[in-house]
Coordinates of C-alpha atoms and ligand atoms in Angstrom, one line a residue:
M1 CA -79.9 9.3 -69.5
S2 CA -82.9 10.7 -71.5
T3 CA -84.1 8.3 -74.2
F4 CA -86.8 10.7 -75.4
N5 CA -84.9 11.5 -78.6
Q6 CA -83.6 8.0 -79.3
F7 CA -84.5 6.8 -82.8
L8 CA -82.4 3.6 -82.7
R9 CA -82.3 1.9 -79.3
S10 CA -80.5 -1.4 -80.0
I11 CA -79.9 -4.3 -82.2
E12 CA -80.7 -7.9 -81.3
V13 CA -78.9 -10.8 -82.8
T14 CA -79.9 -14.4 -83.5
L15 CA -76.6 -16.2 -84.0
P16 CA -76.6 -18.7 -86.8
P17 CA -75.4 -22.3 -86.3
Q18 CA -71.7 -23.2 -86.7
P19 CA -69.7 -23.0 -88.8
R20 CA -70.0 -19.3 -89.1
E21 CA -69.8 -17.6 -92.4
F22 CA -69.3 -13.9 -93.0
P23 CA -70.3 -11.6 -91.3
F24 CA -70.4 -13.9 -88.2
S25 CA -66.9 -15.1 -89.0
V26 CA -65.7 -11.6 -87.9
P27 CA -64.6 -12.0 -84.3
A28 CA -66.5 -9.0 -83.0
F29 CA -69.8 -10.6 -84.2
A30 CA -69.1 -14.2 -83.2
Q31 CA -70.8 -14.0 -79.8
L32 CA -72.9 -10.9 -80.3
A33 CA -76.4 -11.1 -78.7
S34 CA -77.4 -7.5 -78.6
L35 CA -76.0 -4.0 -78.7
E36 CA -77.4 -0.8 -77.1
F37 CA -77.1 2.6 -78.7
H38 CA -76.6 5.9 -76.9
P39 CA -79.5 8.3 -77.3
H40 CA -77.1 10.9 -78.5
V41 CA -73.9 9.6 -80.0
T42 CA -72.6 6.1 -80.3
F43 CA -69.0 5.7 -81.5
F44 CA -67.6 2.5 -83.1
V45 CA -63.9 2.1 -82.6
G46 CA -61.5 -0.8 -83.3
E47 CA -58.7 -2.0 -85.6
N48 CA -59.0 -1.9 -89.3
G49 CA -61.0 -4.9 -90.4
S50 CA -62.7 -5.3 -87.0
G51 CA -66.2 -5.0 -88.5
K52 CA -67.2 -1.3 -87.9
S53 CA -68.3 -0.6 -91.5
T54 CA -70.0 -3.9 -91.9
L55 CA -72.3 -3.2 -88.9
L56 CA -72.8 0.4 -89.8
E57 CA -73.9 -0.5 -93.3
A58 CA -76.2 -3.2 -92.0
I59 CA -77.8 -0.7 -89.6
A60 CA -78.2 1.8 -92.4
G61 CA -79.9 -0.8 -94.5
L62 CA -82.2 -2.0 -91.7
A63 CA -83.1 1.6 -90.9
G64 CA -84.1 2.1 -94.5
M65 CA -81.8 5.1 -94.7
P66 CA -81.1 7.1 -97.9
T67 CA -77.6 5.6 -97.9
T68 CA -75.9 8.3 -99.8
G69 CA -78.7 10.6 -100.7
G70 CA -78.2 9.5 -104.3
S71 CA -79.6 7.5 -107.1
N72 CA -80.9 3.9 -107.5
N73 CA -77.4 2.8 -108.2
F74 CA -76.3 3.9 -104.8
T75 CA -79.3 2.4 -103.1
R76 CA -78.8 -0.9 -104.8
S77 CA -75.1 -1.2 -103.9
A78 CA -76.0 -0.3 -100.3
A79 CA -78.8 -3.0 -100.2
D80 CA -76.2 -5.5 -101.4
R81 CA -74.0 -4.8 -98.5
E82 CA -76.7 -4.9 -95.9
R83 CA -77.7 -8.5 -96.8
P84 CA -74.8 -10.4 -95.2
F85 CA -76.6 -10.5 -91.8
G86 CA -79.9 -11.5 -93.5
N87 CA -82.6 -11.9 -90.8
A88 CA -80.1 -12.6 -88.1
I89 CA -80.1 -9.0 -86.8
K90 CA -83.1 -7.0 -85.8
L91 CA -83.2 -3.2 -85.2
V92 CA -85.1 -2.0 -82.1
R93 CA -86.4 1.5 -82.8
G94 CA -87.6 4.2 -80.5
V95 CA -91.2 5.5 -80.6
R96 CA -90.4 8.5 -82.7
Q97 CA -89.3 8.7 -86.3
P98 CA -86.3 10.9 -87.4
K99 CA -87.3 13.9 -89.5
S100 CA -84.1 13.4 -91.6
A101 CA -81.6 10.7 -92.1
F102 CA -78.3 10.2 -93.8
F103 CA -75.6 7.5 -94.0
L104 CA -72.2 8.8 -95.1
R105 CA -69.3 6.6 -96.1
A106 CA -66.1 8.6 -96.1
E107 CA -64.7 6.7 -99.1
S108 CA -67.7 7.4 -101.2
F109 CA -68.1 11.0 -100.5
F110 CA -66.9 12.2 -103.9
N111 CA -69.6 10.0 -105.5
V112 CA -72.2 11.5 -103.2
A113 CA -71.2 15.0 -104.3
T114 CA -71.4 14.0 -107.9
E115 CA -74.8 12.5 -107.3
I116 CA -76.2 15.4 -105.4
E117 CA -75.1 17.8 -108.1
A118 CA -76.4 15.6 -110.9
T119 CA -79.8 15.5 -109.3
G120 CA -80.0 19.2 -109.2
V121 CA -80.6 19.5 -105.5
A122 CA -77.2 20.9 -104.7
S123 CA -78.6 24.2 -103.6
S124 CA -79.8 22.6 -100.4
Y125 CA -76.3 21.6 -99.6
G126 CA -74.9 25.1 -99.4
P127 CA -74.3 28.1 -101.7
Q128 CA -71.3 26.6 -103.5
G129 CA -71.3 23.4 -105.6
L130 CA -69.9 20.5 -103.5
H131 CA -67.2 19.8 -106.1
E132 CA -65.9 23.3 -106.0
Q133 CA -65.1 22.9 -102.3
S134 CA -62.4 20.8 -100.8
H135 CA -63.3 17.4 -99.3
G136 CA -63.4 18.8 -95.8
E137 CA -65.3 21.9 -96.8
S138 CA -67.9 19.9 -98.7
F139 CA -68.3 17.5 -95.8
L140 CA -68.9 20.4 -93.4
A141 CA -71.3 22.0 -95.9
L142 CA -73.2 18.8 -96.0
A143 CA -73.4 18.6 -92.2
L144 CA -74.4 22.3 -91.9
H145 CA -77.0 22.4 -94.7
R146 CA -78.3 18.8 -94.8
F147 CA -78.1 17.6 -91.2
R148 CA -81.1 18.8 -89.1
N149 CA -82.6 18.7 -85.7
H150 CA -84.4 15.4 -84.9
G151 CA -82.2 13.7 -87.5
L152 CA -80.5 10.3 -87.6
Y153 CA -76.9 10.3 -88.9
L154 CA -74.6 7.3 -89.5
L155 CA -71.1 8.4 -90.4
D156 CA -68.2 6.2 -91.4
E157 CA -64.9 7.8 -90.6
P158 CA -66.0 11.4 -91.2
E159 CA -62.6 12.7 -90.0
A160 CA -61.0 11.4 -93.2
A161 CA -62.0 14.7 -94.7
L162 CA -61.3 17.0 -91.8
S163 CA -58.3 18.9 -90.5
P164 CA -57.9 19.0 -86.7
Q165 CA -59.5 22.5 -86.7
R166 CA -62.4 21.3 -88.8
Q167 CA -62.9 18.3 -86.5
L168 CA -63.4 20.8 -83.7
A169 CA -65.9 22.7 -85.9
F170 CA -67.6 19.4 -86.5
L171 CA -67.8 18.7 -82.8
A172 CA -69.6 22.0 -82.3
I173 CA -72.1 21.0 -85.1
I174 CA -72.7 17.6 -83.5
N175 CA -73.3 19.3 -80.2
Q176 CA -75.9 21.7 -81.7
L177 CA -77.7 18.8 -83.5
V178 CA -77.7 16.7 -80.4
D179 CA -79.2 19.6 -78.5
G180 CA -81.9 19.6 -81.3
G181 CA -82.7 16.0 -80.7
S182 CA -80.5 14.3 -83.3
Q183 CA -78.8 10.9 -82.9
F184 CA -75.5 9.8 -84.4
I185 CA -73.7 6.6 -84.9
I186 CA -70.1 7.3 -85.9
A187 CA -67.3 4.9 -86.8
T188 CA -64.1 6.8 -86.2
H189 CA -60.3 6.7 -85.4
S190 CA -60.2 10.3 -84.3
P191 CA -59.3 11.0 -80.7
I192 CA -60.8 14.5 -81.2
L193 CA -64.3 13.3 -82.3
L194 CA -64.3 10.6 -79.6
A195 CA -64.0 13.3 -77.0
F196 CA -67.7 14.2 -77.5
P197 CA -69.1 13.9 -74.0
R198 CA -72.8 12.8 -74.5
S199 CA -71.7 9.5 -76.0
C200 CA -70.7 5.9 -75.5
I201 CA -67.7 4.2 -77.2
L202 CA -68.1 0.7 -78.4
H203 CA -64.8 -1.1 -79.0
F204 CA -64.8 -3.9 -81.7
S205 CA -62.2 -6.6 -81.1
E206 CA -61.5 -10.3 -80.9
A207 CA -63.3 -10.3 -77.6
G208 CA -66.5 -8.9 -79.0
I209 CA -68.0 -5.4 -78.8
E210 CA -67.5 -3.7 -75.4
D211 CA -68.2 -0.3 -73.9
V212 CA -64.9 1.5 -73.2
A213 CA -64.1 4.8 -71.4
Y214 CA -62.6 7.6 -73.6
E215 CA -59.3 7.6 -71.6
K216 CA -59.0 3.8 -72.1
T217 CA -59.2 4.0 -75.8
E218 CA -56.0 3.4 -77.8
H219 CA -56.9 6.5 -79.8
Y220 CA -56.6 8.7 -76.7
A221 CA -53.9 6.8 -74.8
L222 CA -51.5 6.1 -77.7
T223 CA -51.9 9.5 -79.2
L224 CA -51.2 11.2 -75.9
D225 CA -48.2 9.0 -75.2
F226 CA -46.8 9.4 -78.7
L227 CA -47.1 13.2 -78.6
S228 CA -45.5 13.3 -75.2
N229 CA -42.6 10.9 -76.1
R230 CA -42.2 11.4 -79.8
E231 CA -38.4 11.0 -79.9
R232 CA -38.6 7.8 -77.9
Y233 CA -41.3 6.3 -80.2
L234 CA -39.4 7.2 -83.3
A235 CA -36.1 5.9 -82.1
R236 CA -37.8 2.6 -81.2
L237 CA -39.7 2.4 -84.5
F238 CA -36.6 3.1 -86.7
K239 CA -34.2 1.0 -84.7
D240 CA -33.6 -1.7 -87.3
Ligands
LIG301 N1 -68.5 -9.1 -98.3 C1 -67.5 -9.6 -97.5 N2 -67.2 -10.9 -97.5 C2 -66.3 -11.4 -96.7 N3 -65.6 -10.7 -95.8 C3 -65.8 -9.3 -95.8 C4 -66.8 -8.7 -96.6 N4 -66.8 -7.4 -96.4 C5 -65.9 -7.2 -95.4 N5 -65.2 -8.4 -95.1 C6 -64.2 -8.5 -94.1 O1 -64.8 -8.3 -92.8 C7 -63.9 -7.7 -91.9 C8 -64.5 -6.4 -91.4 O2 -64.5 -5.4 -92.4 P1 -65.0 -3.9 -92.1 O3 -66.4 -3.9 -91.5 O4 -64.9 -3.1 -93.4 O5 -64.0 -3.4 -91.0 P2 -63.7 -1.9 -90.4 O6 -64.7 -1.0 -91.0 O7 -63.7 -2.1 -88.9 O8 -62.3 -1.6 -90.8 C9 -62.6 -7.5 -92.7 O9 -61.8 -8.5 -92.4 C10 -63.1 -7.5 -94.1 O10 -62.1 -8.0 -95.0
LIG302 MG1 -64.4 0.7 -92.1

């Protein structure tokens, strides 16, 4: 595995003493000593509330990323969220610096669009105003016009905006950017995005954070089984 283009290599954790307060009260972080990132794409998967966003936000904060590309307001709220880990986690960086960086929270994308338009730099995000496009269109416009080679991109559930067809288009964009030396960390529930080959999948659970093969993810296995046995699933779900 080539690590030449890796901007973020790993995090190292110094666990605080018991009793553990948030965020170390989250089971995934209770025994966490370190976590390695893939040089191309690292996926975070796990149940709702398993800690994916908490860690992604902390990494964004530690990496000093322009968290939403927006104003001080945005930067401040992001800094607030990064603090829970305090000095307990350390980011191990590669030798090279990314030429571009972006942290995107799916739920705040509307605000990002507002912010980008308000600051008058909208033209670099594509020919049309981001608000005049649908959620998915503006996300793809952002990825196409703002994401660059040798960039570092942290994305929280980007699939929320994207139809299945657009998720495929986004896979192609990721592939091009990875060819161009970009690195991604993506929290996702999408079995389509998770199929990206040059990646590792980190599963957040009660047991901690573990590497898991694509076919072993619930996203792949359950979706496949559901689509293959839809009637049986529905009959069982609606039984009572
Ligand atoms: N500031 C906070 N204080 C205490 N608990 C929090 C805080 N932020 C999030 N949590 C809790 O931490 C857990 C992980 O949340 P989150 O990282 O958002 O999960 P995910 O992104 O995997 O769905 C959840 O149980 C959530 O309620
Ligand atoms: Mg989340």
